[in-house]
mmCIF file of N, CA and C in Angstrom:
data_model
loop_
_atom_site.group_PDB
_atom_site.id
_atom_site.type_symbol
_atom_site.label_atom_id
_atom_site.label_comp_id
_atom_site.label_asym_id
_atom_site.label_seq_id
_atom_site.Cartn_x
_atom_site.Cartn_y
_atom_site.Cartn_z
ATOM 1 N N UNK A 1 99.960 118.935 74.662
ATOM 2 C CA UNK A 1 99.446 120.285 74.824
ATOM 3 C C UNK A 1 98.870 120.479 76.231
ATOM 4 N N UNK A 2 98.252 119.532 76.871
ATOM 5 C CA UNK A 2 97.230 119.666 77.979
ATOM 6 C C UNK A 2 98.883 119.540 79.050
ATOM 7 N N UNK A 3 99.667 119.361 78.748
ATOM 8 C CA UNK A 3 100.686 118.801 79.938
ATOM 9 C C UNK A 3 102.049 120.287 79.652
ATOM 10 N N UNK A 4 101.563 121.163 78.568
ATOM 11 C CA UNK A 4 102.796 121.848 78.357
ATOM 12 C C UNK A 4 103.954 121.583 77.505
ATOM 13 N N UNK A 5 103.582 120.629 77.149
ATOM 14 C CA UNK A 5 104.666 119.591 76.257
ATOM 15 C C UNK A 5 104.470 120.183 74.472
ATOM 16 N N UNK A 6 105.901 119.981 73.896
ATOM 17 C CA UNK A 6 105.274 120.594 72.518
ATOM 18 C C UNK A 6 104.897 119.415 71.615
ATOM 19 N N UNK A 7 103.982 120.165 70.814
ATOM 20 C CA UNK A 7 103.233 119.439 69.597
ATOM 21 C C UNK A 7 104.217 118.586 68.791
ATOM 22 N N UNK A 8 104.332 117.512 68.281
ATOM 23 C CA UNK A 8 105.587 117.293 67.207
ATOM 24 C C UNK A 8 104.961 117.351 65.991
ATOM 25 N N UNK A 9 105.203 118.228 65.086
ATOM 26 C CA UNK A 9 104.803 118.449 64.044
ATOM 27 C C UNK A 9 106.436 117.886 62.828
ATOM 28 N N UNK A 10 105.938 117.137 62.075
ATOM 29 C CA UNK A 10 106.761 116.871 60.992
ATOM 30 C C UNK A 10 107.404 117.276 59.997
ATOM 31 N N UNK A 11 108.415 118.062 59.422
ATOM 32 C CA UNK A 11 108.943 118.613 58.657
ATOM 33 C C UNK A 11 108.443 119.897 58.793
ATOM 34 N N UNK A 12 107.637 120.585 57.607
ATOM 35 C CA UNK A 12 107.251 122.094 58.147
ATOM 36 C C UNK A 12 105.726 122.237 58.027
ATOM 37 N N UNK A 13 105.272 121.370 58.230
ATOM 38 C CA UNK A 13 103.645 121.212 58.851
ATOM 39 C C UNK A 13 102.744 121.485 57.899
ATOM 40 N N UNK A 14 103.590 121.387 56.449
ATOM 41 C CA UNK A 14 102.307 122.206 55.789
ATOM 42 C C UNK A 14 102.082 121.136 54.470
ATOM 43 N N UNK A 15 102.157 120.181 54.615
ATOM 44 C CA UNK A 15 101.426 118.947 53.966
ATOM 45 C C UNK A 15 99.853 118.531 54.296
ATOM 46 N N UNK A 16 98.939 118.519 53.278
ATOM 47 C CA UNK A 16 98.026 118.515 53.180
ATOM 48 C C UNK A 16 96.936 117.321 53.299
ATOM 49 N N UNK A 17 96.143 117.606 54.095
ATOM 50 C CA UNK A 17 95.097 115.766 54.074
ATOM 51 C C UNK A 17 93.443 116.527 54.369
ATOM 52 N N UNK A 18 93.189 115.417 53.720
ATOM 53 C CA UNK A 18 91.701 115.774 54.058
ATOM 54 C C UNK A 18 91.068 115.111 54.863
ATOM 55 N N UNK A 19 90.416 115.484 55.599
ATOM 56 C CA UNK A 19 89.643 115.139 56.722
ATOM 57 C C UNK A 19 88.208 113.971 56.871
ATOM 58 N N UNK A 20 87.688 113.456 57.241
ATOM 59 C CA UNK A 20 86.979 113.099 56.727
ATOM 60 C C UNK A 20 86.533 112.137 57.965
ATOM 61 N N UNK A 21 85.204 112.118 58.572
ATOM 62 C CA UNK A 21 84.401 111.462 59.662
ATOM 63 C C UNK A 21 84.598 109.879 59.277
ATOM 64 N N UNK A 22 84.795 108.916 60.419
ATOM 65 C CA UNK A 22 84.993 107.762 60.107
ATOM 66 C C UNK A 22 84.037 106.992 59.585
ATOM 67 N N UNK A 23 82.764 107.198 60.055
ATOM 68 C CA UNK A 23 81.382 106.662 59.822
ATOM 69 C C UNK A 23 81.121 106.911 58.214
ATOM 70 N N UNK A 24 81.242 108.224 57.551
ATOM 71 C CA UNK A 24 81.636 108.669 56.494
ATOM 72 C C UNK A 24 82.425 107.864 55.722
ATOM 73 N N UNK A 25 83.426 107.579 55.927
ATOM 74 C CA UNK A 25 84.411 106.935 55.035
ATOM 75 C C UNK A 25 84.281 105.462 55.107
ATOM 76 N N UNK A 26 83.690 104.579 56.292
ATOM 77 C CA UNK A 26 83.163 103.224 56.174
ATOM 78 C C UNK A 26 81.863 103.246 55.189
ATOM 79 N N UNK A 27 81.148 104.465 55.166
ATOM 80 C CA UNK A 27 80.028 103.869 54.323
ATOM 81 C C UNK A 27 80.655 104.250 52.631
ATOM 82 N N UNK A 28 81.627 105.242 52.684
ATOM 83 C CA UNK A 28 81.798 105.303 51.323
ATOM 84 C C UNK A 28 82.247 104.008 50.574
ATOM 85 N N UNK A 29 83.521 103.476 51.876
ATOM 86 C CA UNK A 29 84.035 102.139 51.454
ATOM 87 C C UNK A 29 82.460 100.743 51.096
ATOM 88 N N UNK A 30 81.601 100.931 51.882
ATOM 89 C CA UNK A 30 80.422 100.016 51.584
ATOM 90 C C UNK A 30 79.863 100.302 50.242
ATOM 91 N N UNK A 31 79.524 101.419 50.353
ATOM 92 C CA UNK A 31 78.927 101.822 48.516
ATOM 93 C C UNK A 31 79.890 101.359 47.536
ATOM 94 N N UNK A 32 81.103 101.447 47.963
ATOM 95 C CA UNK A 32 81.605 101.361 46.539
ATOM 96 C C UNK A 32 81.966 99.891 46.832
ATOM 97 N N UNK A 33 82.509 99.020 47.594
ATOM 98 C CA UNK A 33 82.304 97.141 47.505
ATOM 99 C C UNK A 33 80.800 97.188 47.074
ATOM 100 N N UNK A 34 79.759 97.815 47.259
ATOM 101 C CA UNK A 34 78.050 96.886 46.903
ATOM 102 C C UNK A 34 77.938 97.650 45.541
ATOM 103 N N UNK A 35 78.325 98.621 45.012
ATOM 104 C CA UNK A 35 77.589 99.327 43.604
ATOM 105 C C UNK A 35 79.036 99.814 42.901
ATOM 106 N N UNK A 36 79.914 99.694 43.196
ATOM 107 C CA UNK A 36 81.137 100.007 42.345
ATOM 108 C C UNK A 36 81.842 99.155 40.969
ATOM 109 N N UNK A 37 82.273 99.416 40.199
ATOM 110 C CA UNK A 37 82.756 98.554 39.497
ATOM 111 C C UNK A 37 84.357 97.897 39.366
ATOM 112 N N UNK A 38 84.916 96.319 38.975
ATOM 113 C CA UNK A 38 85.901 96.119 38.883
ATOM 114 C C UNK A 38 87.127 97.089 37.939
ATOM 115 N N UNK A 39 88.170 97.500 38.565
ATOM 116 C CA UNK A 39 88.959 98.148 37.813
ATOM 117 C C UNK A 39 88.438 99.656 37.825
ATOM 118 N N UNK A 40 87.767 100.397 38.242
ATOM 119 C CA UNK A 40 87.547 101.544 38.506
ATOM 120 C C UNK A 40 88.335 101.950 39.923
ATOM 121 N N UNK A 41 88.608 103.482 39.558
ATOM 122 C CA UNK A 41 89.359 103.837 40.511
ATOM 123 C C UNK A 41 88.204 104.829 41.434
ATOM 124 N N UNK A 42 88.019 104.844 43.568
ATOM 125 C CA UNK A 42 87.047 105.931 43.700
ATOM 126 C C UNK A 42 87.738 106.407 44.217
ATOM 127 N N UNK A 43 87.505 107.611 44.664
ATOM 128 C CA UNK A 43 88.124 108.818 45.512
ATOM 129 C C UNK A 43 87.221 109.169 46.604
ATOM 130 N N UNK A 44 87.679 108.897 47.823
ATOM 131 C CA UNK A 44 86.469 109.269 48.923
ATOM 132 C C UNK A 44 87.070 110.410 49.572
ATOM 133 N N UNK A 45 86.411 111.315 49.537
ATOM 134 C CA UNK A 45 86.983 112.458 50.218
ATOM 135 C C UNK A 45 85.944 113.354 50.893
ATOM 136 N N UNK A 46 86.234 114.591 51.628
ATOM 137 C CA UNK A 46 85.266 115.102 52.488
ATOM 138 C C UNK A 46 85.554 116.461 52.121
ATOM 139 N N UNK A 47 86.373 117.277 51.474
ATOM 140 C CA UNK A 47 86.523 118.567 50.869
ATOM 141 C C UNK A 47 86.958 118.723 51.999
ATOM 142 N N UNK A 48 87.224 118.800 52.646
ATOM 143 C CA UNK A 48 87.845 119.186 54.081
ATOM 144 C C UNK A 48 89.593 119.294 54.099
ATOM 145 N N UNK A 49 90.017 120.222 53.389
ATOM 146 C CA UNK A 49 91.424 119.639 53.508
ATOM 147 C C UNK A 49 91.804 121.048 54.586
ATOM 148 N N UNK A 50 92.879 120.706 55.771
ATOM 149 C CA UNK A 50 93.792 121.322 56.577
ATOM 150 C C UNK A 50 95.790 120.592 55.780
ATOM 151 N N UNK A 51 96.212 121.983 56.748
ATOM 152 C CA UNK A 51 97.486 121.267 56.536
ATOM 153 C C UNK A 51 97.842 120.770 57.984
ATOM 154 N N UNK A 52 98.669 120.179 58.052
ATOM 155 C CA UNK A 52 99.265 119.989 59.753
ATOM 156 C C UNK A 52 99.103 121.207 60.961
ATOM 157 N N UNK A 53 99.628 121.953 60.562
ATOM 158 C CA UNK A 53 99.315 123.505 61.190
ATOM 159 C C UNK A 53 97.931 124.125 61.440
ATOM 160 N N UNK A 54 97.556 124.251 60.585
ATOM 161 C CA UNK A 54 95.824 124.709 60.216
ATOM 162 C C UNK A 54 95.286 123.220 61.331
ATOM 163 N N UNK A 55 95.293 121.896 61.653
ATOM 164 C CA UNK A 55 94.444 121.092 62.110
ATOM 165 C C UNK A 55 95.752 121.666 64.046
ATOM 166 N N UNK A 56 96.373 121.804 63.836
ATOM 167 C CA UNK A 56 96.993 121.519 65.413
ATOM 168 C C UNK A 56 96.257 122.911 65.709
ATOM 169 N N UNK A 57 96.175 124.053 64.904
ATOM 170 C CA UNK A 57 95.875 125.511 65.589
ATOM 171 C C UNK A 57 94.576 125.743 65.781
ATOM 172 N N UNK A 58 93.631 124.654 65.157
ATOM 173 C CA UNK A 58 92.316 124.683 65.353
ATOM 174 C C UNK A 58 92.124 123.823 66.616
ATOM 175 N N UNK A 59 92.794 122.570 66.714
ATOM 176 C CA UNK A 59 92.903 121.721 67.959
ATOM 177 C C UNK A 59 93.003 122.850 69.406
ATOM 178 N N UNK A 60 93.767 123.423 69.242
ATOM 179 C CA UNK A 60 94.385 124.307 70.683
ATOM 180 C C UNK A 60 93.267 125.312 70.464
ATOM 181 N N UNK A 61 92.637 126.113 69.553
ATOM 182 C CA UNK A 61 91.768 126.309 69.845
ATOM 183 C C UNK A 61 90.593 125.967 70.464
ATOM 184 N N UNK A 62 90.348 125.097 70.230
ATOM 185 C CA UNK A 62 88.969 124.124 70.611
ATOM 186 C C UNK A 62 89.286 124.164 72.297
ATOM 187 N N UNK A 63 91.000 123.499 72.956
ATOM 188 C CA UNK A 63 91.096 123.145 73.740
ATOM 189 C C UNK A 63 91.063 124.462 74.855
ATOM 190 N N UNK A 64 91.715 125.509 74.320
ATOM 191 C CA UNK A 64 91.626 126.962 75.001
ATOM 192 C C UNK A 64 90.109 127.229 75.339
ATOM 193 N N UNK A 65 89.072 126.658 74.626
ATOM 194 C CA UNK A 65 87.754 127.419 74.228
ATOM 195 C C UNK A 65 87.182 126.630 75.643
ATOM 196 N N UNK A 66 87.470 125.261 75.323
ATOM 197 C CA UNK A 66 87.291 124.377 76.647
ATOM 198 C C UNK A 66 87.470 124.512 77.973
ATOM 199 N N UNK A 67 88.550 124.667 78.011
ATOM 200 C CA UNK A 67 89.378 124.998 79.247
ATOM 201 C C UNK A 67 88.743 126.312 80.383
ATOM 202 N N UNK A 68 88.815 127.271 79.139
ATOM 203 C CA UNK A 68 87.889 128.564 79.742
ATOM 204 C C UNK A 68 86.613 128.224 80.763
ATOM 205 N N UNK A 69 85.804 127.340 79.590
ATOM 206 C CA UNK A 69 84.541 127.391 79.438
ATOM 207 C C UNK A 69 84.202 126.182 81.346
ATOM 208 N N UNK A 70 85.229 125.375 81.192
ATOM 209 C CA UNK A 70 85.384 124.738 82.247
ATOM 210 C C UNK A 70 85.950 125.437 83.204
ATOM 211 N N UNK A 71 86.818 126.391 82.960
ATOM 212 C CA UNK A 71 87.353 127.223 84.541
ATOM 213 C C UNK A 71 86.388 128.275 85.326
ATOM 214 N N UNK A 72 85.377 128.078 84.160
ATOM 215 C CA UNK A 72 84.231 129.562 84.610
ATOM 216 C C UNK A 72 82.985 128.802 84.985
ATOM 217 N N UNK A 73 83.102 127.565 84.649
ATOM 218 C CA UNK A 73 81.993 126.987 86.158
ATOM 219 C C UNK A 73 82.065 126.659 87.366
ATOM 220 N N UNK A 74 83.960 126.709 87.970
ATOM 221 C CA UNK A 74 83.963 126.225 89.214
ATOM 222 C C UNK A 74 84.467 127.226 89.954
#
């Protein structure tokens, strides 16, 4: 994006994942090795779900927002 180059997005971009901070998801993984039980199944998740599209169009946002914000201090 920063070079003009296009995004490669996979099939039709609209497969779904949830998001989720790394620090977040190491401690979920810790709770559940120290207080979880054998043979139980957990689900760590962050409610955060984008599809491929929804996370690249928020990305270029961010980066447009940037860019500005950096061209109007020099």
């Amino acid at each position: 994006a920063l070079e003009n180059k296009p995004i490669p997005i996979y099939g039709d971009g609209l497969n779904i994942r949830d998001w989720i901070y790394v620090l977040d998801h190491c401690r979920a993984l810790d709770f559940v090795l120290q207080k979880g039980k054998p043979g139980e199944v957990y689900n760590i998740a962050a409610d955060q779900e984008k599809t491929n599209l929804e996370l690249i169009h928020q990305l270029l946002d961010i980066m447009a927002e940037t860019m500005l914000s950096t061209s109007s201090l020099s």
